Coordinates of C-alpha atoms in Angstrom, one line a residue:
X125 CA -12.4 67.1 -14.2
X126 CA -13.6 65.6 -10.9
X127 CA -13.9 62.2 -12.6
X128 CA -10.4 62.4 -14.0
X129 CA -9.0 63.3 -10.6
X130 CA -10.7 60.3 -9.0
X131 CA -9.4 58.0 -11.7
X132 CA -5.8 59.3 -11.1
X133 CA -6.1 58.6 -7.4
X134 CA -7.4 55.1 -8.1
X135 CA -4.6 54.3 -10.5
X136 CA -2.0 55.6 -8.0
X137 CA -3.6 53.5 -5.2
X138 CA -3.5 50.4 -7.5
X139 CA 0.1 50.9 -8.5
X140 CA 1.1 51.1 -4.8
X141 CA -0.4 47.6 -4.1
X142 CA 2.1 44.7 -4.3
X143 CA 1.6 43.0 -7.7
X144 CA 1.2 39.3 -7.8
X145 CA 3.7 37.7 -10.1
X146 CA 2.3 35.5 -12.9
X147 CA 4.4 32.6 -11.5
X148 CA 3.0 32.9 -7.9
X149 CA 0.0 30.8 -7.1
X150 CA -2.2 30.5 -4.0
X151 CA -4.8 28.0 -2.8
X152 CA -6.3 26.8 0.5
X153 CA -4.5 23.4 0.0
X154 CA -1.3 22.7 -1.9
X155 CA -0.7 19.0 -2.7
X156 CA 2.8 18.0 -3.8
X157 CA 2.9 14.8 -5.9
X158 CA 0.9 13.2 -8.7
X159 CA 0.2 9.8 -7.0
X160 CA -3.1 8.1 -6.5
X161 CA -3.1 9.7 -3.0
X162 CA -2.7 13.2 -4.5
X163 CA -5.7 12.8 -6.7
X164 CA -8.1 11.4 -4.0
X165 CA -6.9 14.2 -1.7
X166 CA -7.6 16.9 -4.2
X167 CA -11.1 15.5 -5.0
X168 CA -12.0 15.4 -1.3
X169 CA -10.8 18.9 -0.7
X170 CA -12.9 20.2 -3.6
X171 CA -15.9 18.4 -2.2
X172 CA -15.4 20.3 1.0
X173 CA -15.3 23.6 -0.8
X174 CA -11.6 24.3 -0.7
X175 CA -9.4 25.7 -3.4
X176 CA -6.6 23.2 -4.4
X177 CA -3.5 23.1 -6.5
X178 CA -1.7 19.8 -7.3
X179 CA 2.0 20.5 -7.8
X180 CA 3.1 17.4 -9.6
X181 CA 6.7 16.4 -10.6
X182 CA 5.0 13.8 -12.7
X183 CA 3.4 14.2 -16.1
X184 CA 1.1 11.2 -15.7
X185 CA -1.4 11.0 -12.9
X186 CA -1.8 8.1 -10.5
X187 CA 1.7 7.0 -9.7
X188 CA 2.1 3.3 -9.6
X189 CA -1.6 2.6 -10.0
X190 CA -1.3 3.9 -13.6
X191 CA 2.4 2.9 -13.8
X192 CA 2.1 -0.8 -14.2
X193 CA 0.7 -2.2 -10.9
X194 CA -2.6 -3.3 -12.3
X195 CA -2.8 -6.6 -10.4
X196 CA -3.8 -4.7 -7.2
X197 CA -2.4 -5.7 -3.8
X198 CA -5.7 -5.3 -2.0
X199 CA -5.7 -7.7 0.9
X200 CA -9.2 -7.7 2.4
X201 CA -11.3 -5.7 0.0
X202 CA -14.1 -5.1 2.5
X203 CA -12.0 -2.4 4.2
X204 CA -11.5 -0.3 1.0
X205 CA -14.0 2.5 1.1
X206 CA -14.5 6.1 0.0
X207 CA -12.9 7.4 -3.2
X208 CA -10.6 4.3 -3.3
X209 CA -13.6 2.1 -3.8
X210 CA -15.0 4.6 -6.3
X211 CA -11.8 4.3 -8.3
X212 CA -12.2 0.5 -8.6
X213 CA -15.9 0.9 -9.4
X214 CA -15.0 3.2 -12.3
X215 CA -12.5 0.6 -13.5
X216 CA -15.3 -2.0 -13.3
X217 CA -17.6 0.2 -15.4
X218 CA -15.0 0.7 -18.0
X219 CA -14.7 -3.0 -18.6
X220 CA -18.4 -3.4 -18.9
X221 CA -18.2 -1.8 -22.4
X222 CA -17.4 -3.8 -25.5
X223 CA -14.9 -1.2 -26.6
X224 CA -12.7 -2.0 -23.6
X225 CA -11.9 -5.5 -25.0
X226 CA -9.7 -4.8 -28.0
X227 CA -7.3 -7.7 -27.8
X228 CA -9.3 -10.2 -26.0
X229 CA -13.0 -11.2 -25.6
X230 CA -14.4 -10.4 -22.3
X231 CA -15.6 -14.0 -21.8
X232 CA -12.1 -15.3 -22.5
X233 CA -10.6 -13.2 -19.7
X234 CA -9.8 -15.6 -16.8
X235 CA -11.0 -13.1 -14.1
X236 CA -8.2 -14.1 -11.8
X237 CA -7.6 -11.7 -8.9
X238 CA -6.0 -11.7 -5.5
X239 CA -8.4 -13.4 -3.1
X240 CA -11.5 -12.6 -5.1
X241 CA -12.4 -12.5 -8.8
X242 CA -10.7 -9.6 -10.7
X243 CA -14.2 -8.4 -11.7
X244 CA -16.5 -8.5 -8.8
X245 CA -20.0 -8.1 -10.2
X246 CA -21.8 -8.3 -6.9
X247 CA -19.9 -5.2 -5.6
X248 CA -19.4 -3.6 -9.0
X249 CA -15.7 -3.3 -8.5
X250 CA -12.7 -4.4 -10.6
X251 CA -9.3 -4.8 -9.0
X252 CA -7.2 -5.8 -12.0
X253 CA -6.7 -3.4 -14.9
X254 CA -4.5 -2.1 -17.7
X255 CA -2.3 1.0 -16.8
X256 CA -3.9 3.3 -19.4
X257 CA -7.3 2.5 -17.9
X258 CA -6.2 3.6 -14.5
X259 CA -4.8 6.8 -15.9
X260 CA -8.1 7.5 -17.7
X261 CA -10.0 7.1 -14.4
X262 CA -7.6 9.6 -12.6
X263 CA -7.9 12.0 -15.5
X264 CA -11.7 11.6 -15.2
X265 CA -11.5 12.6 -11.5
X266 CA -9.5 15.6 -12.5
X267 CA -11.8 16.8 -15.2
X268 CA -15.0 16.3 -13.3
X269 CA -13.7 18.1 -10.3
X270 CA -11.9 20.8 -12.3
X271 CA -8.6 20.1 -10.5
X272 CA -5.8 22.6 -11.1
X273 CA -2.7 20.5 -11.8
X274 CA 0.7 21.9 -12.5
X275 CA 2.6 19.0 -14.1
X276 CA 6.4 18.6 -14.4
X277 CA 7.0 21.0 -11.5
X278 CA 9.8 19.8 -9.2
X279 CA 10.2 21.1 -5.6
X280 CA 13.3 23.0 -5.0
X281 CA 14.6 20.7 -2.3
X282 CA 17.4 23.0 -1.2
X283 CA 15.7 26.3 -0.6
X284 CA 12.1 25.8 -1.9
X285 CA 10.2 25.6 1.4
X286 CA 9.4 28.8 3.4
X287 CA 8.3 28.3 7.0
X288 CA 7.2 30.9 9.6
X289 CA 6.3 30.0 13.2
X290 CA 6.3 26.3 12.5
X291 CA 4.1 26.6 9.4
X292 CA 4.9 26.1 5.7
X293 CA 3.8 29.3 4.0
X294 CA 5.1 28.7 0.5
X295 CA 6.9 26.2 -1.6
X296 CA 8.9 26.9 -4.7
X297 CA 9.7 24.7 -7.7
X298 CA 12.8 24.6 -9.8
X299 CA 11.0 26.5 -12.6
X300 CA 10.6 29.4 -10.2
X301 CA 6.9 29.1 -9.5
X302 CA 5.7 29.6 -5.9
X303 CA 2.7 28.1 -4.2
X304 CA 1.2 29.6 -1.1
X305 CA -1.3 27.7 1.0
X306 CA -2.9 27.2 4.4
X307 CA -2.2 23.5 4.6
X308 CA 0.2 21.3 2.5
X309 CA 0.1 17.6 1.7
X310 CA 3.1 15.6 0.7
X311 CA 1.7 12.9 -1.5
X312 CA 5.1 11.7 -3.0
X313 CA 6.6 8.3 -2.7
X314 CA 9.9 9.9 -1.7
X315 CA 8.7 12.3 1.0
X316 CA 10.6 15.2 -0.5
X317 CA 8.4 17.9 0.9
X318 CA 8.4 16.6 4.4
X319 CA 12.2 16.4 4.3
X320 CA 12.7 19.9 2.9
X321 CA 10.3 21.2 5.6
X322 CA 12.6 19.8 8.4
X323 CA 10.3 17.1 9.5
X324 CA 11.9 14.0 11.1
X325 CA 12.0 10.8 9.1
X326 CA 13.8 7.5 8.8
X327 CA 15.4 5.7 5.9
X328 CA 16.2 2.0 6.0
X329 CA 15.3 -0.6 8.6
X330 CA 15.1 0.1 12.3
X331 CA 16.5 -2.4 14.7
X332 CA 14.0 -4.7 16.4
X333 CA 14.9 -3.1 19.6
X334 CA 13.7 0.4 18.4
X335 CA 10.0 -0.5 18.7
X336 CA 10.2 -4.0 20.3
X337 CA 9.4 -5.7 17.0
X338 CA 10.3 -9.2 15.6
X339 CA 10.4 -8.7 11.8
X340 CA 12.4 -5.5 11.5
X341 CA 16.1 -5.1 10.8
X342 CA 18.3 -7.7 9.2
X343 CA 16.6 -11.1 8.6
X344 CA 19.3 -13.5 7.4
X345 CA 17.9 -17.0 7.0
X346 CA 14.2 -16.0 7.0
X347 CA 12.6 -17.3 3.9
X348 CA 8.8 -16.5 3.7
X349 CA 8.4 -16.3 -0.1
X350 CA 10.2 -18.0 -3.0
X351 CA 12.7 -15.2 -3.5
X352 CA 15.8 -16.9 -2.2
X353 CA 18.4 -19.4 -3.4
X354 CA 17.0 -22.8 -2.3
X355 CA 20.1 -24.7 -3.4
X356 CA 23.8 -23.9 -3.0
X357 CA 25.1 -21.7 -5.8
X358 CA 28.6 -20.3 -6.1
X359 CA 28.9 -16.5 -6.1
X360 CA 32.2 -16.5 -7.9
X361 CA 33.1 -15.8 -11.5
X362 CA 34.8 -19.2 -11.6
X363 CA 32.5 -21.5 -9.6
X364 CA 34.0 -22.2 -6.1
X365 CA 37.1 -20.1 -6.7
X366 CA 37.0 -17.0 -4.4
X367 CA 40.2 -15.7 -6.1
X368 CA 38.2 -15.2 -9.3
X369 CA 36.1 -12.5 -7.8
X370 CA 32.4 -12.1 -7.3
X371 CA 29.8 -12.3 -10.0
X372 CA 27.8 -9.1 -10.8
X373 CA 24.9 -8.1 -8.6
X374 CA 26.4 -9.5 -5.3
X375 CA 27.4 -7.3 -2.4
X376 CA 30.9 -7.5 -1.0
X377 CA 29.7 -6.5 2.4
X378 CA 28.6 -8.8 5.3
X379 CA 24.9 -9.0 5.8
X380 CA 24.9 -7.9 9.5
X381 CA 23.4 -9.4 12.6
X382 CA 19.8 -10.4 12.7
X383 CA 17.5 -7.8 14.2
X384 CA 20.0 -4.9 13.8
X385 CA 19.0 -1.8 11.9
X386 CA 20.7 -0.6 8.7
X387 CA 20.3 1.8 5.8
X388 CA 19.3 -0.9 3.3
X389 CA 16.0 -0.6 1.4
X390 CA 13.8 -3.3 0.0
X391 CA 14.4 -3.5 -3.8
X392 CA 12.7 -1.5 -6.5
X393 CA 11.6 -2.7 -9.9
X394 CA 9.4 -1.6 -12.8
X395 CA 6.0 -3.4 -13.1
X396 CA 6.0 -4.1 -16.8
X397 CA 2.9 -4.4 -18.9
X398 CA 3.6 -7.3 -21.2
X399 CA 1.5 -8.4 -24.1
X400 CA 1.2 -11.8 -25.8
X401 CA -1.1 -10.6 -28.6
X402 CA 1.0 -10.6 -31.8
X403 CA -0.4 -7.3 -33.0
X404 CA 0.2 -5.5 -29.7
X405 CA 3.6 -6.9 -28.8
X406 CA 7.0 -5.1 -29.0
X407 CA 9.9 -7.5 -28.9
X408 CA 12.5 -7.1 -26.1
X409 CA 15.2 -4.9 -27.4
X410 CA 18.9 -5.3 -26.7
X411 CA 20.1 -2.4 -24.5
X412 CA 23.1 -0.4 -25.7
X413 CA 25.2 -1.4 -22.7
X414 CA 24.0 -5.0 -22.5
X415 CA 26.3 -7.5 -20.8
X416 CA 25.1 -11.1 -20.5
X417 CA 27.7 -11.7 -17.7
X418 CA 25.6 -9.7 -15.2
X419 CA 22.9 -12.4 -15.4
X420 CA 25.2 -15.4 -14.8
X421 CA 23.6 -16.0 -11.5
X422 CA 20.3 -16.6 -13.2
X423 CA 21.9 -19.1 -15.5
X424 CA 23.1 -21.0 -12.5
X425 CA 19.6 -20.9 -11.0
X426 CA 18.3 -22.5 -14.2
X427 CA 21.1 -25.0 -14.2
X428 CA 20.2 -26.0 -10.6
X429 CA 16.7 -26.9 -11.8
X430 CA 14.4 -24.0 -11.1
X431 CA 11.8 -23.4 -13.8
X432 CA 9.3 -20.9 -12.2
X433 CA 10.1 -17.9 -14.5
X434 CA 6.5 -17.1 -15.4
X435 CA 4.7 -17.4 -12.0
X436 CA 4.4 -13.6 -11.6
X437 CA 3.2 -12.7 -15.1
X438 CA -0.1 -11.9 -13.5
X439 CA -2.9 -11.6 -16.1
X440 CA -4.7 -8.3 -16.7
X441 CA -7.3 -7.7 -19.4
X442 CA -6.5 -7.8 -23.1
X443 CA -3.8 -10.6 -23.0
X444 CA -1.5 -8.4 -20.9
X445 CA 0.3 -8.9 -17.7
X446 CA 1.4 -7.0 -14.6
X447 CA 4.8 -8.6 -14.4
X448 CA 6.5 -8.6 -11.0
X449 CA 9.6 -9.9 -9.4
X450 CA 9.7 -13.7 -8.8
X451 CA 12.4 -16.0 -7.6
X452 CA 16.0 -15.4 -6.3
X453 CA 17.1 -13.5 -9.4
X454 CA 14.5 -11.5 -11.2
X455 CA 13.3 -8.0 -11.9
X456 CA 14.1 -6.6 -8.5
X457 CA 17.4 -4.8 -8.7
X458 CA 18.6 -5.8 -5.2
X459 CA 20.9 -3.4 -3.3
X460 CA 21.0 -0.7 -5.9
X461 CA 18.5 1.8 -4.5
X462 CA 20.0 2.6 -1.1
X463 CA 20.9 6.2 -2.1
X464 CA 17.7 6.9 -3.9
X465 CA 15.6 8.7 -1.2
X466 CA 18.3 11.2 -0.3
X467 CA 19.8 11.5 -3.8
X468 CA 19.5 14.7 -5.9
X469 CA 17.2 14.7 -8.9
X470 CA 20.2 14.1 -11.2
X471 CA 21.5 11.3 -9.1
X472 CA 18.0 9.7 -9.0
X473 CA 17.9 9.9 -12.8
X474 CA 21.1 7.9 -12.9
X475 CA 19.8 5.3 -10.4
X476 CA 16.6 5.0 -12.4
X477 CA 18.5 4.5 -15.6
X478 CA 20.6 1.8 -13.9
X479 CA 17.4 0.0 -13.0
X480 CA 16.0 0.3 -16.5
X481 CA 19.2 -1.0 -18.1
X482 CA 19.3 -3.9 -15.7
X483 CA 15.6 -4.9 -16.2
X484 CA 15.6 -4.4 -20.0
X485 CA 18.8 -6.4 -20.2
X486 CA 17.2 -9.2 -18.1
X487 CA 14.3 -9.4 -20.4
X488 CA 16.5 -9.6 -23.5
X489 CA 18.6 -12.2 -21.8
X490 CA 15.6 -14.4 -21.0
X491 CA 14.5 -14.2 -24.6
X492 CA 17.8 -14.8 -26.3
X493 CA 20.7 -16.2 -24.3
X494 CA 21.6 -19.9 -24.9
X495 CA 22.2 -20.4 -21.2
X496 CA 18.4 -19.9 -20.7
X497 CA 16.5 -23.1 -21.1
X498 CA 14.9 -23.5 -24.5
X499 CA 11.4 -23.8 -23.1
X500 CA 11.8 -20.5 -21.3
X501 CA 13.1 -18.8 -24.5
X502 CA 10.2 -20.3 -26.5
X503 CA 7.7 -18.9 -24.0
X504 CA 9.4 -15.5 -23.9
X505 CA 9.1 -15.4 -27.7
X506 CA 5.3 -15.1 -27.1
X507 CA 5.8 -11.9 -25.0
X508 CA 6.8 -8.3 -25.5
X509 CA 6.1 -4.9 -24.1
X510 CA 2.5 -3.9 -24.7
X511 CA 2.5 -1.6 -27.7
X512 CA -0.5 0.4 -26.4
X513 CA 0.8 1.1 -23.0
X514 CA 3.2 4.0 -22.0
X515 CA 3.2 5.1 -25.6
X516 CA 5.2 8.3 -24.8
X517 CA 8.0 6.4 -23.0
X518 CA 8.9 3.6 -25.4
X519 CA 6.2 1.3 -23.8
X520 CA 8.2 1.3 -20.6
X521 CA 6.5 2.2 -17.3
X522 CA 6.9 5.9 -16.3
X523 CA 6.9 5.1 -12.6
X524 CA 9.4 2.8 -10.8
X525 CA 8.1 0.9 -7.8
X526 CA 9.4 2.9 -4.9
X527 CA 8.5 0.3 -2.3
X528 CA 9.9 2.4 0.5
X529 CA 11.9 5.6 0.7
X530 CA 11.6 8.1 3.6
X531 CA 9.2 7.4 6.4
X532 CA 8.1 10.2 8.6
X533 CA 8.6 10.0 12.4
X534 CA 5.4 11.7 13.3
X535 CA 2.8 12.1 16.1
X536 CA 2.1 8.3 16.1
X537 CA 4.4 5.6 14.8
X538 CA 2.6 2.6 13.4
X539 CA 4.5 -0.6 14.1
X540 CA 4.0 -4.3 13.5
X541 CA 2.2 -4.5 16.9
X542 CA -0.6 -2.3 15.4
X543 CA -0.7 -4.2 12.1
X544 CA -0.7 -7.6 13.7
X545 CA -3.5 -6.7 16.2
X546 CA -1.5 -6.5 19.4
X547 CA -2.6 -2.9 20.0
X548 CA -5.7 -0.8 19.7
X549 CA -5.0 1.9 17.2
X550 CA -6.1 5.4 18.2
X551 CA -8.1 7.8 16.0
X552 CA -8.4 5.6 12.9
X553 CA -8.7 7.3 9.5
X554 CA -8.6 4.2 7.3
X555 CA -7.7 0.5 7.3
X556 CA -5.1 -1.8 5.9
X557 CA -5.0 -5.6 5.7
X558 CA -2.1 -6.7 3.5
X559 CA 0.8 -8.8 4.8
X560 CA 3.9 -7.3 6.3
X561 CA 5.6 -7.5 2.9
X562 CA 9.2 -6.6 2.3
X563 CA 11.2 -7.6 -0.8
X564 CA 14.9 -8.5 -0.5
X565 CA 17.2 -5.7 0.6
X566 CA 20.6 -7.4 -0.1
X567 CA 22.4 -10.2 -1.9
X568 CA 25.5 -11.5 -0.1
X569 CA 27.9 -14.3 0.4
X570 CA 27.2 -16.7 3.2
X571 CA 29.9 -17.9 5.6
X572 CA 29.8 -21.2 3.7
X573 CA 30.7 -19.4 0.5
X574 CA 27.3 -19.5 -1.3
X575 CA 25.1 -16.7 -2.6
X576 CA 21.9 -15.8 -0.7
X577 CA 19.3 -13.0 -0.5
X578 CA 18.1 -11.3 2.6
X579 CA 15.2 -9.1 3.6
X580 CA 12.1 -10.9 2.2
X581 CA 9.3 -10.9 4.7
X582 CA 5.7 -12.0 4.4
X583 CA 3.7 -12.1 7.7
X584 CA 0.0 -12.0 7.4
X585 CA -2.2 -10.2 10.0
X586 CA -5.2 -12.3 11.2
X587 CA -7.5 -9.3 10.7
X588 CA -7.6 -5.9 9.0
X589 CA -6.2 -3.2 11.1
X590 CA -6.9 0.5 11.6
X591 CA -4.4 3.3 10.7
X592 CA -4.1 6.2 13.1
X593 CA -4.5 9.9 12.2
X594 CA -1.3 10.5 14.1
X595 CA 0.5 8.5 11.4
X596 CA -0.3 11.2 8.9
X597 CA 0.9 14.3 10.8
X598 CA 4.3 15.4 12.0
X599 CA 5.2 16.2 15.6
X600 CA 3.6 19.6 16.4
X601 CA 6.9 21.2 17.2
X602 CA 8.2 20.4 13.7
X603 CA 5.3 21.6 11.4
X604 CA 1.7 22.4 12.1
X605 CA 0.2 22.5 8.6
X606 CA 1.6 19.4 6.8
X607 CA -0.1 16.1 6.3
X608 CA 1.6 13.0 4.8
X609 CA -0.6 10.2 3.5
X610 CA 2.2 8.2 1.6
X611 CA 5.5 8.3 3.5
X612 CA 3.6 7.9 6.7
X613 CA 4.9 7.6 10.2
X614 CA 5.6 3.9 10.6
X615 CA 8.3 1.3 11.1
X616 CA 9.8 -0.6 8.1
X617 CA 7.7 -3.6 9.0
X618 CA 4.4 -1.8 9.4
X619 CA 5.0 0.1 6.2
X620 CA 5.4 -3.2 4.4
X621 CA 1.7 -3.6 4.8
X622 CA 0.5 0.0 4.6
X623 CA 2.4 0.7 1.4
X624 CA -0.4 -0.5 -0.9
X625 CA -2.1 1.7 -3.5
X626 CA -5.6 1.3 -2.2
X627 CA -4.4 2.4 1.2
X628 CA -2.6 5.4 -0.2
X629 CA -5.9 6.4 -1.9
X630 CA -7.7 6.0 1.4
X631 CA -5.2 8.0 3.4
X632 CA -5.1 10.7 0.7
X633 CA -8.8 11.3 1.1
X634 CA -8.6 11.3 4.9
X635 CA -5.7 13.6 4.8
X636 CA -7.6 16.2 2.7
X637 CA -10.7 15.9 5.0
X638 CA -8.5 16.7 7.9
X639 CA -6.7 19.5 6.1
X640 CA -10.1 21.1 5.1
X641 CA -11.4 21.0 8.7
X642 CA -8.1 22.5 10.0
X643 CA -8.4 25.3 7.5
X644 CA -12.0 25.9 8.5
X645 CA -11.1 26.1 12.2
X646 CA -7.8 27.9 11.7
X647 CA -5.9 25.4 13.9
X648 CA -2.8 23.2 13.6
X649 CA -3.5 19.8 12.0
X650 CA -2.4 18.2 15.3
X651 CA -5.2 20.0 17.2
X652 CA -8.0 18.8 15.0
X653 CA -10.9 17.1 17.0
X654 CA -11.0 13.5 15.9
X655 CA -14.8 13.6 16.5
X656 CA -15.1 16.3 13.9
X657 CA -12.9 14.3 11.4
X658 CA -14.8 11.1 12.0
X659 CA -18.1 12.7 11.1
X660 CA -16.7 13.6 7.7
X661 CA -15.0 10.3 7.1
X662 CA -18.2 8.4 8.0
X663 CA -20.1 10.6 5.5
X664 CA -17.6 9.8 2.8
X665 CA -17.9 6.0 3.6
X666 CA -14.4 5.5 4.7
X667 CA -14.0 2.2 6.6
X668 CA -12.3 3.0 9.9
X669 CA -12.7 -0.1 12.0
X670 CA -13.9 -3.6 11.6
X671 CA -15.2 -6.0 14.3
X672 CA -13.0 -9.0 14.7

């Protein structure tokens, strides 16, 4: 009888406790996003004994690294350390196996990379790879570290962030799931979590006056790559007749004054994996809403004598490419992404579909239209979408190249002065080395009545540069437990260099190290001792500085 009485009391006590809903989750660290930065962050947190949940709107892991950008923009590879270097080492190990070479013999691969061989035997790293191989590596990280990943979970951007006393306590997704944590990381390309948390950010180009820069804002007449019209081409439906109206894909707005800020973004595109193996090639299909007239500008480029169509069909293993934008009219859908960062999910879907229709139509046009030179069409006949890539998405990349969306305005703002070596960067947590690289932001009509592009920048730093911890954290008064390794606090020009996938992996790892220490010490991420953080980053073989 006494036993039964005790049991009743225990049951009553248990029933009075608040019951955790099956859709409520809790961990030390909540990471929002499925990018390469999200994975390295999760692995590092697990190494430091923290519980972690990745809340990913994506189904596939790795973001653009597994989404078509296999011809890695590395810059100086000596400053890539930690888990980022481990990623490229695992890619190297994959391609040491005979089974990795299904469509091409290993000794027939040209081993062309950016600045160094694609396959660096001395350092046992490989910088050029097929999309599915990258995804396999990220999935391997996940399995080995027993990462908890909730896929296809989209942040409720309207009311899904709960804050108390300047801290995020919980986020909610559209499916109704909630995630409580001590520290949160926004590892998305869009910066959706930081925006929903009320953290300051910028979209577009600042004026040069904002940070005393040279290469920010509008840059009419600045041509540093090959992505401009190098001969006079009429923008009008009937050549030289303004009354006939403008051809498609040309803005009706004036470009603005050089150096002034605007809301324009550098163009997005999809980094297609193309194949030239006849058994692994899917011909370019004609889109339902295909209209050859929208590519008339390209026909005029060809008629003017340009023939450099295939210069950015960069080779990756197994007779495939990472195909990028090249020339004045190519896969970049210039001027069509301005609304993307702030757009709703449904609006973003429409913007993405417009990009897909444009780019698929372009490929069909190149392969079939009689206005395209015969030699180009003949070469295009050798290419198609790679049949063994993106197999659940019609062989089309699952990730668009969001070259720039929101950028946080945080505790420290990186500018071109930091990147170009004019300043000493405080509290470094990683390094970058790539050029200040911006794709075109607009296509307009010049005062002389010709078509021209604007926004393309390529200024190379003399040396690698450090990236400050303050670049990853918001201002303390805005949020004390959020770290942002992708949409970092930087100007448009500085972000043009920082925005490379190896750097995102580096910053993801450093962000998680900082988050773990802040959790251990129970302090805001802004109050973390840099000396404590540096000890961990040194142990993890992150490269923080380099003697000039």
